[in-house]
Amino acid sequence: MEILENAGAAPRGRKLLREKELTNMGAGSHSTIWRRAGTDPTWPRPIKLGENSIAWFEDEILAWLATRPRLHAKSDAADSASIGPQNTQVATATPVAARRKHKR
């Protein structure tokens, strides 16, 4: 994995994202992000901001996410048929007090 060093300040208009922001936007977990950084040549290269500080350009991450395959959507007829409750049984929770066996 290659990390850009001394990349300088981010040009105006380019936002830097830290790892936590990547996980929050759906780029994957900590392990997934670093696995991609080491094995996926299409994954944007991280930028070393300091001794213990790494970030990615937001526009590069968004562009990468846009290239990811999407799940095939069902046809409209199948979607409309599946609207509504699939299971008509209603789950009811037993109150905790009713489940406890008291010794008296």
PDB file of N, CA, C and O in Angstrom, residues 44-78:
ATOM      1  N   PRO A  44      -8.879   4.647  -3.561  1.00  0.00           N
ATOM      2  CA  PRO A  44      -8.042   5.856  -3.486  1.00  0.00           C
ATOM      3  C   PRO A  44      -6.923   5.715  -2.451  1.00  0.00           C
ATOM      4  O   PRO A  44      -7.120   5.128  -1.386  1.00  0.00           O
ATOM      5  N   ARG A  45      -5.775   6.255  -2.782  1.00  0.00           N
ATOM      6  CA  ARG A  45      -4.637   6.180  -1.867  1.00  0.00           C
ATOM      7  C   ARG A  45      -4.821   7.158  -0.715  1.00  0.00           C
ATOM      8  O   ARG A  45      -5.239   8.297  -0.926  1.00  0.00           O
ATOM      9  N   PRO A  46      -4.493   6.730   0.494  1.00  0.00           N
ATOM     10  CA  PRO A  46      -4.593   7.638   1.638  1.00  0.00           C
ATOM     11  C   PRO A  46      -3.473   8.670   1.613  1.00  0.00           C
ATOM     12  O   PRO A  46      -2.450   8.485   0.959  1.00  0.00           O
ATOM     13  N   ILE A  47      -3.689   9.751   2.327  1.00  0.00           N
ATOM     14  CA  ILE A  47      -2.726  10.844   2.411  1.00  0.00           C
ATOM     15  C   ILE A  47      -2.238  10.916   3.845  1.00  0.00           C
ATOM     16  O   ILE A  47      -3.040  10.955   4.785  1.00  0.00           O
ATOM     17  N   LYS A  48      -0.939  10.954   4.031  1.00  0.00           N
ATOM     18  CA  LYS A  48      -0.376  11.057   5.368  1.00  0.00           C
ATOM     19  C   LYS A  48      -0.332  12.531   5.757  1.00  0.00           C
ATOM     20  O   LYS A  48       0.386  13.332   5.162  1.00  0.00           O
ATOM     21  N   LEU A  49      -1.114  12.887   6.766  1.00  0.00           N
ATOM     22  CA  LEU A  49      -1.185  14.273   7.210  1.00  0.00           C
ATOM     23  C   LEU A  49      -0.151  14.583   8.280  1.00  0.00           C
ATOM     24  O   LEU A  49       0.283  15.719   8.425  1.00  0.00           O
ATOM     25  N   GLY A  50       0.208  13.588   9.032  1.00  0.00           N
ATOM     26  CA  GLY A  50       1.171  13.753  10.119  1.00  0.00           C
ATOM     27  C   GLY A  50       1.705  12.399  10.519  1.00  0.00           C
ATOM     28  O   GLY A  50       1.476  11.403   9.840  1.00  0.00           O
ATOM     29  N   GLU A  51       2.389  12.374  11.646  1.00  0.00           N
ATOM     30  CA  GLU A  51       2.993  11.126  12.112  1.00  0.00           C
ATOM     31  C   GLU A  51       1.961  10.016  12.293  1.00  0.00           C
ATOM     32  O   GLU A  51       2.185   8.885  11.909  1.00  0.00           O
ATOM     33  N   ASN A  52       0.814  10.337  12.866  1.00  0.00           N
ATOM     34  CA  ASN A  52      -0.225   9.332  13.121  1.00  0.00           C
ATOM     35  C   ASN A  52      -1.568   9.763  12.551  1.00  0.00           C
ATOM     36  O   ASN A  52      -2.609   9.486  13.141  1.00  0.00           O
ATOM     37  N   SER A  53      -1.548  10.416  11.417  1.00  0.00           N
ATOM     38  CA  SER A  53      -2.784  10.969  10.868  1.00  0.00           C
ATOM     39  C   SER A  53      -2.879  10.676   9.373  1.00  0.00           C
ATOM     40  O   SER A  53      -2.003  11.057   8.605  1.00  0.00           O
ATOM     41  N   ILE A  54      -3.962   9.979   8.995  1.00  0.00           N
ATOM     42  CA  ILE A  54      -4.196   9.580   7.602  1.00  0.00           C
ATOM     43  C   ILE A  54      -5.578  10.081   7.191  1.00  0.00           C
ATOM     44  O   ILE A  54      -6.514  10.082   7.988  1.00  0.00           O
ATOM     45  N   ALA A  55      -5.727  10.480   5.924  1.00  0.00           N
ATOM     46  CA  ALA A  55      -7.027  10.922   5.413  1.00  0.00           C
ATOM     47  C   ALA A  55      -7.127  10.570   3.931  1.00  0.00           C
ATOM     48  O   ALA A  55      -6.145  10.175   3.303  1.00  0.00           O
ATOM     49  N   TRP A  56      -8.333  10.702   3.398  1.00  0.00           N
ATOM     50  CA  TRP A  56      -8.607  10.471   1.983  1.00  0.00           C
ATOM     51  C   TRP A  56      -9.367  11.685   1.452  1.00  0.00           C
ATOM     52  O   TRP A  56     -10.110  12.324   2.186  1.00  0.00           O
ATOM     53  N   PHE A  57      -9.214  11.970   0.163  1.00  0.00           N
ATOM     54  CA  PHE A  57      -9.995  13.041  -0.450  1.00  0.00           C
ATOM     55  C   PHE A  57     -11.431  12.544  -0.636  1.00  0.00           C
ATOM     56  O   PHE A  57     -11.664  11.459  -1.184  1.00  0.00           O
ATOM     57  N   GLU A  58     -12.384  13.359  -0.188  1.00  0.00           N
ATOM     58  CA  GLU A  58     -13.798  12.989  -0.258  1.00  0.00           C
ATOM     59  C   GLU A  58     -14.237  12.718  -1.696  1.00  0.00           C
ATOM     60  O   GLU A  58     -14.928  11.736  -1.958  1.00  0.00           O
ATOM     61  N   ASP A  59     -13.816  13.559  -2.641  1.00  0.00           N
ATOM     62  CA  ASP A  59     -14.262  13.375  -4.024  1.00  0.00           C
ATOM     63  C   ASP A  59     -13.763  12.056  -4.612  1.00  0.00           C
ATOM     64  O   ASP A  59     -14.463  11.403  -5.381  1.00  0.00           O
ATOM     65  N   GLU A  60     -12.576  11.607  -4.214  1.00  0.00           N
ATOM     66  CA  GLU A  60     -12.055  10.330  -4.698  1.00  0.00           C
ATOM     67  C   GLU A  60     -12.837   9.154  -4.115  1.00  0.00           C
ATOM     68  O   GLU A  60     -13.125   8.181  -4.817  1.00  0.00           O
ATOM     69  N   ILE A  61     -13.206   9.262  -2.841  1.00  0.00           N
ATOM     70  CA  ILE A  61     -13.996   8.200  -2.201  1.00  0.00           C
ATOM     71  C   ILE A  61     -15.387   8.139  -2.827  1.00  0.00           C
ATOM     72  O   ILE A  61     -15.894   7.056  -3.142  1.00  0.00           O
ATOM     73  N   LEU A  62     -16.012   9.303  -3.033  1.00  0.00           N
ATOM     74  CA  LEU A  62     -17.351   9.323  -3.647  1.00  0.00           C
ATOM     75  C   LEU A  62     -17.319   8.766  -5.066  1.00  0.00           C
ATOM     76  O   LEU A  62     -18.222   8.037  -5.478  1.00  0.00           O
ATOM     77  N   ALA A  63     -16.264   9.083  -5.809  1.00  0.00           N
ATOM     78  CA  ALA A  63     -16.126   8.547  -7.172  1.00  0.00           C
ATOM     79  C   ALA A  63     -15.958   7.027  -7.123  1.00  0.00           C
ATOM     80  O   ALA A  63     -16.544   6.307  -7.940  1.00  0.00           O
ATOM     81  N   TRP A  64     -15.176   6.532  -6.157  1.00  0.00           N
ATOM     82  CA  TRP A  64     -14.994   5.087  -6.029  1.00  0.00           C
ATOM     83  C   TRP A  64     -16.314   4.416  -5.674  1.00  0.00           C
ATOM     84  O   TRP A  64     -16.675   3.389  -6.250  1.00  0.00           O
ATOM     85  N   LEU A  65     -17.055   4.990  -4.716  1.00  0.00           N
ATOM     86  CA  LEU A  65     -18.347   4.422  -4.326  1.00  0.00           C
ATOM     87  C   LEU A  65     -19.316   4.385  -5.515  1.00  0.00           C
ATOM     88  O   LEU A  65     -20.105   3.448  -5.648  1.00  0.00           O
ATOM     89  N   ALA A  66     -19.248   5.387  -6.380  1.00  0.00           N
ATOM     90  CA  ALA A  66     -20.145   5.444  -7.544  1.00  0.00           C
ATOM     91  C   ALA A  66     -19.855   4.311  -8.533  1.00  0.00           C
ATOM     92  O   ALA A  66     -20.726   3.948  -9.320  1.00  0.00           O
ATOM     93  N   THR A  67     -18.646   3.756  -8.506  1.00  0.00           N
ATOM     94  CA  THR A  67     -18.297   2.671  -9.426  1.00  0.00           C
ATOM     95  C   THR A  67     -18.717   1.302  -8.909  1.00  0.00           C
ATOM     96  O   THR A  67     -18.639   0.326  -9.639  1.00  0.00           O
ATOM     97  N   ARG A  68     -19.147   1.229  -7.661  1.00  0.00           N
ATOM     98  CA  ARG A  68     -19.521  -0.055  -7.079  1.00  0.00           C
ATOM     99  C   ARG A  68     -20.809  -0.562  -7.707  1.00  0.00           C
ATOM    100  O   ARG A  68     -21.733   0.208  -7.977  1.00  0.00           O
ATOM    101  N   PRO A  69     -20.893  -1.877  -7.948  1.00  0.00           N
ATOM    102  CA  PRO A  69     -22.107  -2.430  -8.550  1.00  0.00           C
ATOM    103  C   PRO A  69     -23.298  -2.297  -7.604  1.00  0.00           C
ATOM    104  O   PRO A  69     -23.154  -2.354  -6.388  1.00  0.00           O
ATOM    105  N   ARG A  70     -24.446  -2.098  -8.193  1.00  0.00           N
ATOM    106  CA  ARG A  70     -25.681  -1.997  -7.415  1.00  0.00           C
ATOM    107  C   ARG A  70     -26.444  -3.306  -7.546  1.00  0.00           C
ATOM    108  O   ARG A  70     -26.317  -4.013  -8.531  1.00  0.00           O
ATOM    109  N   LEU A  71     -27.240  -3.594  -6.537  1.00  0.00           N
ATOM    110  CA  LEU A  71     -28.074  -4.782  -6.602  1.00  0.00           C
ATOM    111  C   LEU A  71     -29.147  -4.569  -7.655  1.00  0.00           C
ATOM    112  O   LEU A  71     -29.626  -3.452  -7.849  1.00  0.00           O
ATOM    113  N   HIS A  72     -29.522  -5.627  -8.333  1.00  0.00           N
ATOM    114  CA  HIS A  72     -30.573  -5.523  -9.339  1.00  0.00           C
ATOM    115  C   HIS A  72     -31.912  -5.320  -8.650  1.00  0.00           C
ATOM    116  O   HIS A  72     -32.259  -6.052  -7.727  1.00  0.00           O
ATOM    117  N   ALA A  73     -32.648  -4.339  -9.099  1.00  0.00           N
ATOM    118  CA  ALA A  73     -33.966  -4.062  -8.526  1.00  0.00           C
ATOM    119  C   ALA A  73     -34.979  -5.033  -9.117  1.00  0.00           C
ATOM    120  O   ALA A  73     -34.862  -5.464 -10.266  1.00  0.00           O
ATOM    121  N   LYS A  74     -35.983  -5.358  -8.327  1.00  0.00           N
ATOM    122  CA  LYS A  74     -37.071  -6.199  -8.825  1.00  0.00           C
ATOM    123  C   LYS A  74     -37.891  -5.376  -9.808  1.00  0.00           C
ATOM    124  O   LYS A  74     -37.860  -4.155  -9.790  1.00  0.00           O
ATOM    125  N   SER A  75     -38.677  -6.050 -10.628  1.00  0.00           N
ATOM    126  CA  SER A  75     -39.544  -5.319 -11.549  1.00  0.00           C
ATOM    127  C   SER A  75     -40.608  -4.585 -10.750  1.00  0.00           C
ATOM    128  O   SER A  75     -40.916  -4.930  -9.616  1.00  0.00           O
ATOM    129  N   ASP A  76     -41.205  -3.563 -11.337  1.00  0.00           N
ATOM    130  CA  ASP A  76     -42.230  -2.772 -10.654  1.00  0.00           C
ATOM    131  C   ASP A  76     -43.408  -3.638 -10.223  1.00  0.00           C
ATOM    132  O   ASP A  76     -43.980  -3.447  -9.161  1.00  0.00           O
ATOM    133  N   ALA A  77     -43.788  -4.617 -11.044  1.00  0.00           N
ATOM    134  CA  ALA A  77     -44.916  -5.486 -10.702  1.00  0.00           C
ATOM    135  C   ALA A  77     -44.587  -6.308  -9.465  1.00  0.00           C
ATOM    136  O   ALA A  77     -45.416  -6.470  -8.573  1.00  0.00           O
ATOM    137  N   ALA A  78     -43.380  -6.813  -9.402  1.00  0.00           N
ATOM    138  CA  ALA A  78     -42.983  -7.604  -8.244  1.00  0.00           C
ATOM    139  C   ALA A  78     -42.889  -6.722  -7.006  1.00  0.00           C
ATOM    140  O   ALA A  78     -43.229  -7.137  -5.912  1.00  0.00           O
TER     141      ALA A  78
END
